[in-house]
Structure formats: structure tokens, C-alpha cells
Amino acid sequence: MRQGQARSKGLSAADIDATFRAEVADVLSHVLPLAHHHDIDIVKEVARKWLVWHDAPLDPESTD
């Protein structure tokens, strides 16, 4: 809907954006417990997978 590729079902652009934000939050709310259940350090895995370009290693324990 946000890209005009689906019917808006009478929703305003603001309503469509709010629905999209809620759906993203819903996905995240499912992924975090899944990672916890499987003992996955999600911060470490995101850094390893997506932040490889970062100059310094990301350490959530760091005080820098």
C-alpha cells in the first residue's frame, strides 16, 4: 500500500504509514523472543552480519 502497489482500502496515507510501523514492530516482537529461545545474541549477530563495514568492533559492553 505504501508504494501504491495494493488497494488502499480507503485508508489515508497517514493510516497506511501507521499500519506499516505497527507491522514492523510486530515482526520485531516475534524475532526477539525467537532469538532468545535459541540462545542467539541478537546484537552480536546483527553486528557480525550487517555491520561488517564498521571500523571498530561493536561491543555492547563497551563504555566508549
Coordinates of N, CA, C and O in Angstrom, one line a residue:
M1 N 0.8 -1.2 0.0 CA 0.0 0.0 0.0 C 0.9 1.3 0.0 O 0.5 2.2 -0.6
R2 N 2.0 1.2 0.8 CA 2.8 2.4 0.9 C 3.4 2.8 -0.5 O 3.7 4.0 -0.7
Q3 N 3.6 1.8 -1.4 CA 4.2 2.1 -2.7 C 3.2 2.2 -3.8 O 3.5 2.2 -5.0
G4 N 1.9 2.1 -3.4 CA 0.9 2.2 -4.4 C 0.7 0.9 -5.2 O 0.1 0.9 -6.3
Q5 N 1.1 -0.2 -4.7 CA 1.0 -1.5 -5.4 C -0.1 -2.4 -4.8 O -0.2 -3.5 -5.2
A6 N -0.9 -1.8 -3.9 CA -2.0 -2.5 -3.4 C -3.2 -1.5 -3.1 O -2.9 -0.3 -3.0
R7 N -4.4 -2.0 -3.0 CA -5.5 -1.2 -2.8 C -5.3 -0.5 -1.4 O -4.9 -1.1 -0.5
S8 N -5.7 0.7 -1.3 CA -5.6 1.5 -0.1 C -6.7 1.2 0.9 O -6.6 1.5 2.1
K9 N -7.7 0.5 0.4 CA -8.9 0.1 1.3 C -9.5 1.3 2.0 O -9.9 1.2 3.1
G10 N -9.4 2.5 1.4 CA -9.9 3.7 2.0 C -9.1 4.3 3.1 O -9.5 5.3 3.7
L11 N -7.9 3.8 3.3 CA -7.0 4.3 4.4 C -6.3 5.6 3.8 O -5.9 5.6 2.7
S12 N -6.1 6.5 4.7 CA -5.3 7.7 4.4 C -3.8 7.3 4.3 O -3.4 6.2 4.9
A13 N -3.0 8.1 3.8 CA -1.5 7.9 3.7 C -1.0 7.7 5.2 O -0.1 6.9 5.5
A14 N -1.5 8.6 6.1 CA -1.0 8.5 7.5 C -1.5 7.2 8.1 O -0.7 6.6 8.9
D15 N -2.7 6.7 7.8 CA -3.1 5.4 8.3 C -2.3 4.3 7.8 O -1.9 3.3 8.5
I16 N -1.9 4.3 6.5 CA -1.1 3.3 5.9 C 0.3 3.3 6.6 O 0.8 2.2 6.9
D17 N 0.8 4.4 6.8 CA 2.2 4.5 7.4 C 2.1 4.0 8.9 O 3.0 3.2 9.3
A18 N 1.0 4.3 9.6 CA 0.9 3.8 11.0 C 0.7 2.3 11.0 O 1.3 1.6 11.8
T19 N 0.0 1.8 10.1 CA -0.2 0.3 10.0 C 1.1 -0.4 9.6 O 1.5 -1.4 10.2
F20 N 1.9 0.2 8.7 CA 3.2 -0.3 8.4 C 4.2 -0.3 9.6 O 4.8 -1.3 9.9
R21 N 4.2 0.8 10.3 CA 5.0 0.9 11.5 C 4.6 -0.2 12.5 O 5.5 -0.8 13.1
A22 N 3.4 -0.4 12.7 CA 2.9 -1.4 13.6 C 3.3 -2.8 13.2 O 3.6 -3.7 14.0
E23 N 3.2 -3.1 11.9 CA 3.6 -4.4 11.4 C 5.1 -4.6 11.6 O 5.5 -5.7 11.9
V24 N 5.9 -3.6 11.4 CA 7.4 -3.8 11.6 C 7.6 -4.1 13.1 O 8.4 -5.0 13.4
A25 N 6.9 -3.4 13.9 CA 7.1 -3.6 15.4 C 6.6 -5.0 15.7 O 7.2 -5.7 16.5
D26 N 5.6 -5.5 15.1 CA 5.1 -6.9 15.3 C 6.1 -7.9 14.9 O 6.4 -8.9 15.6
V27 N 6.7 -7.7 13.7 CA 7.8 -8.6 13.3 C 8.9 -8.7 14.3 O 9.4 -9.8 14.7
L28 N 9.4 -7.5 14.7 CA 10.5 -7.5 15.7 C 10.1 -8.1 17.0 O 10.9 -8.9 17.6
S29 N 8.8 -8.0 17.4 CA 8.4 -8.6 18.6 C 8.3 -10.1 18.5 O 8.2 -10.7 19.6
H30 N 8.3 -10.6 17.4 CA 8.3 -12.1 17.2 C 9.8 -12.6 17.1 O 10.1 -13.7 17.5
V31 N 10.6 -11.8 16.5 CA 12.0 -12.2 16.2 C 12.8 -12.2 17.5 O 13.6 -13.1 17.8
L32 N 12.6 -11.2 18.4 CA 13.4 -11.2 19.6 C 13.2 -12.4 20.5 O 14.1 -13.0 21.0
P33 N 11.9 -12.8 20.8 CA 11.7 -14.0 21.6 C 12.3 -15.3 20.9 O 12.8 -16.2 21.6
L34 N 12.2 -15.3 19.6 CA 12.7 -16.4 18.9 C 14.2 -16.5 19.1 O 14.8 -17.6 19.4
A35 N 14.9 -15.4 19.0 CA 16.4 -15.4 19.2 C 16.7 -15.8 20.6 O 17.6 -16.6 20.9
H36 N 15.9 -15.3 21.6 CA 16.2 -15.6 23.0 C 16.0 -17.1 23.2 O 16.8 -17.7 23.9
H37 N 14.9 -17.7 22.7 CA 14.6 -19.1 22.8 C 15.8 -20.0 22.3 O 16.1 -21.0 22.9
H38 N 16.4 -19.5 21.2 CA 17.5 -20.3 20.6 C 18.9 -19.8 21.1 O 19.9 -20.1 20.5
D39 N 18.9 -19.0 22.2 CA 20.2 -18.5 22.8 C 21.0 -17.8 21.7 O 22.3 -18.0 21.7
I40 N 20.4 -17.0 20.9 CA 21.1 -16.2 19.9 C 21.4 -14.8 20.5 O 20.4 -14.1 20.9
D41 N 22.6 -14.4 20.5 CA 22.9 -13.0 20.9 C 22.6 -12.1 19.7 O 23.4 -12.0 18.8
I42 N 21.4 -11.5 19.7 CA 21.0 -10.8 18.5 C 21.8 -9.6 18.2 O 22.1 -9.3 17.0
V43 N 22.3 -8.9 19.2 CA 23.2 -7.7 19.0 C 24.5 -8.2 18.3 O 24.9 -7.6 17.3
K44 N 25.1 -9.3 18.8 CA 26.3 -9.8 18.2 C 26.1 -10.2 16.8 O 26.9 -10.0 15.9
E45 N 25.0 -10.9 16.5 CA 24.7 -11.5 15.2 C 24.4 -10.4 14.2 O 24.8 -10.4 13.0
V46 N 23.7 -9.3 14.6 CA 23.4 -8.2 13.7 C 24.8 -7.5 13.4 O 25.0 -7.2 12.2
A47 N 25.6 -7.3 14.4 CA 26.9 -6.7 14.1 C 27.7 -7.6 13.2 O 28.4 -7.1 12.2
R48 N 27.7 -8.9 13.4 CA 28.5 -9.8 12.5 C 28.0 -9.8 11.1 O 28.7 -9.7 10.1
K49 N 26.7 -9.8 11.0 CA 26.1 -10.0 9.6 C 25.9 -8.7 8.9 O 26.2 -8.6 7.7
W50 N 25.6 -7.6 9.6 CA 25.2 -6.4 8.9 C 26.2 -5.2 9.1 O 26.2 -4.3 8.3
L51 N 27.0 -5.3 10.1 CA 27.9 -4.2 10.4 C 29.3 -4.5 10.1 O 30.2 -3.9 10.7
V52 N 29.6 -5.4 9.2 CA 31.0 -5.8 8.9 C 31.8 -4.6 8.3 O 33.0 -4.6 8.4
W53 N 31.1 -3.6 7.8 CA 31.8 -2.4 7.3 C 32.3 -1.5 8.4 O 33.1 -0.6 8.2
H54 N 31.8 -1.7 9.6 CA 32.2 -0.8 10.7 C 33.6 -0.9 11.1 O 34.2 -2.0 11.2
D55 N 34.3 0.2 11.3 CA 35.8 0.2 11.5 C 36.2 -0.6 12.8 O 37.1 -1.3 12.9
A56 N 35.4 -0.3 13.9 CA 35.7 -0.9 15.2 C 34.7 -1.9 15.5 O 33.5 -1.7 15.1
P57 N 35.1 -3.0 16.2 CA 34.1 -4.0 16.5 C 33.0 -3.4 17.5 O 33.4 -2.6 18.3
L58 N 31.8 -3.7 17.3 CA 30.7 -3.3 18.1 C 30.7 -4.1 19.4 O 30.5 -5.3 19.3
D59 N 30.8 -3.5 20.5 CA 30.7 -4.3 21.8 C 29.7 -3.6 22.6 O 29.9 -2.5 23.1
P60 N 28.5 -4.2 22.8 CA 27.5 -3.6 23.7 C 28.0 -3.4 25.1 O 27.4 -2.6 25.8
E61 N 29.0 -4.1 25.5 CA 29.5 -3.9 26.9 C 30.5 -2.8 27.0 O 30.9 -2.4 28.1
S62 N 30.9 -2.2 25.9 CA 31.9 -1.1 25.9 C 31.4 0.1 26.5 O 30.2 0.4 26.3
T63 N 32.2 0.9 27.1 CA 31.8 2.2 27.7 C 32.2 3.3 26.8 O 32.1 4.5 27.2
D64 N 32.8 3.1 25.7 CA 33.3 4.2 24.8 C 32.1 4.9 24.2 O 31.1 4.4 23.9

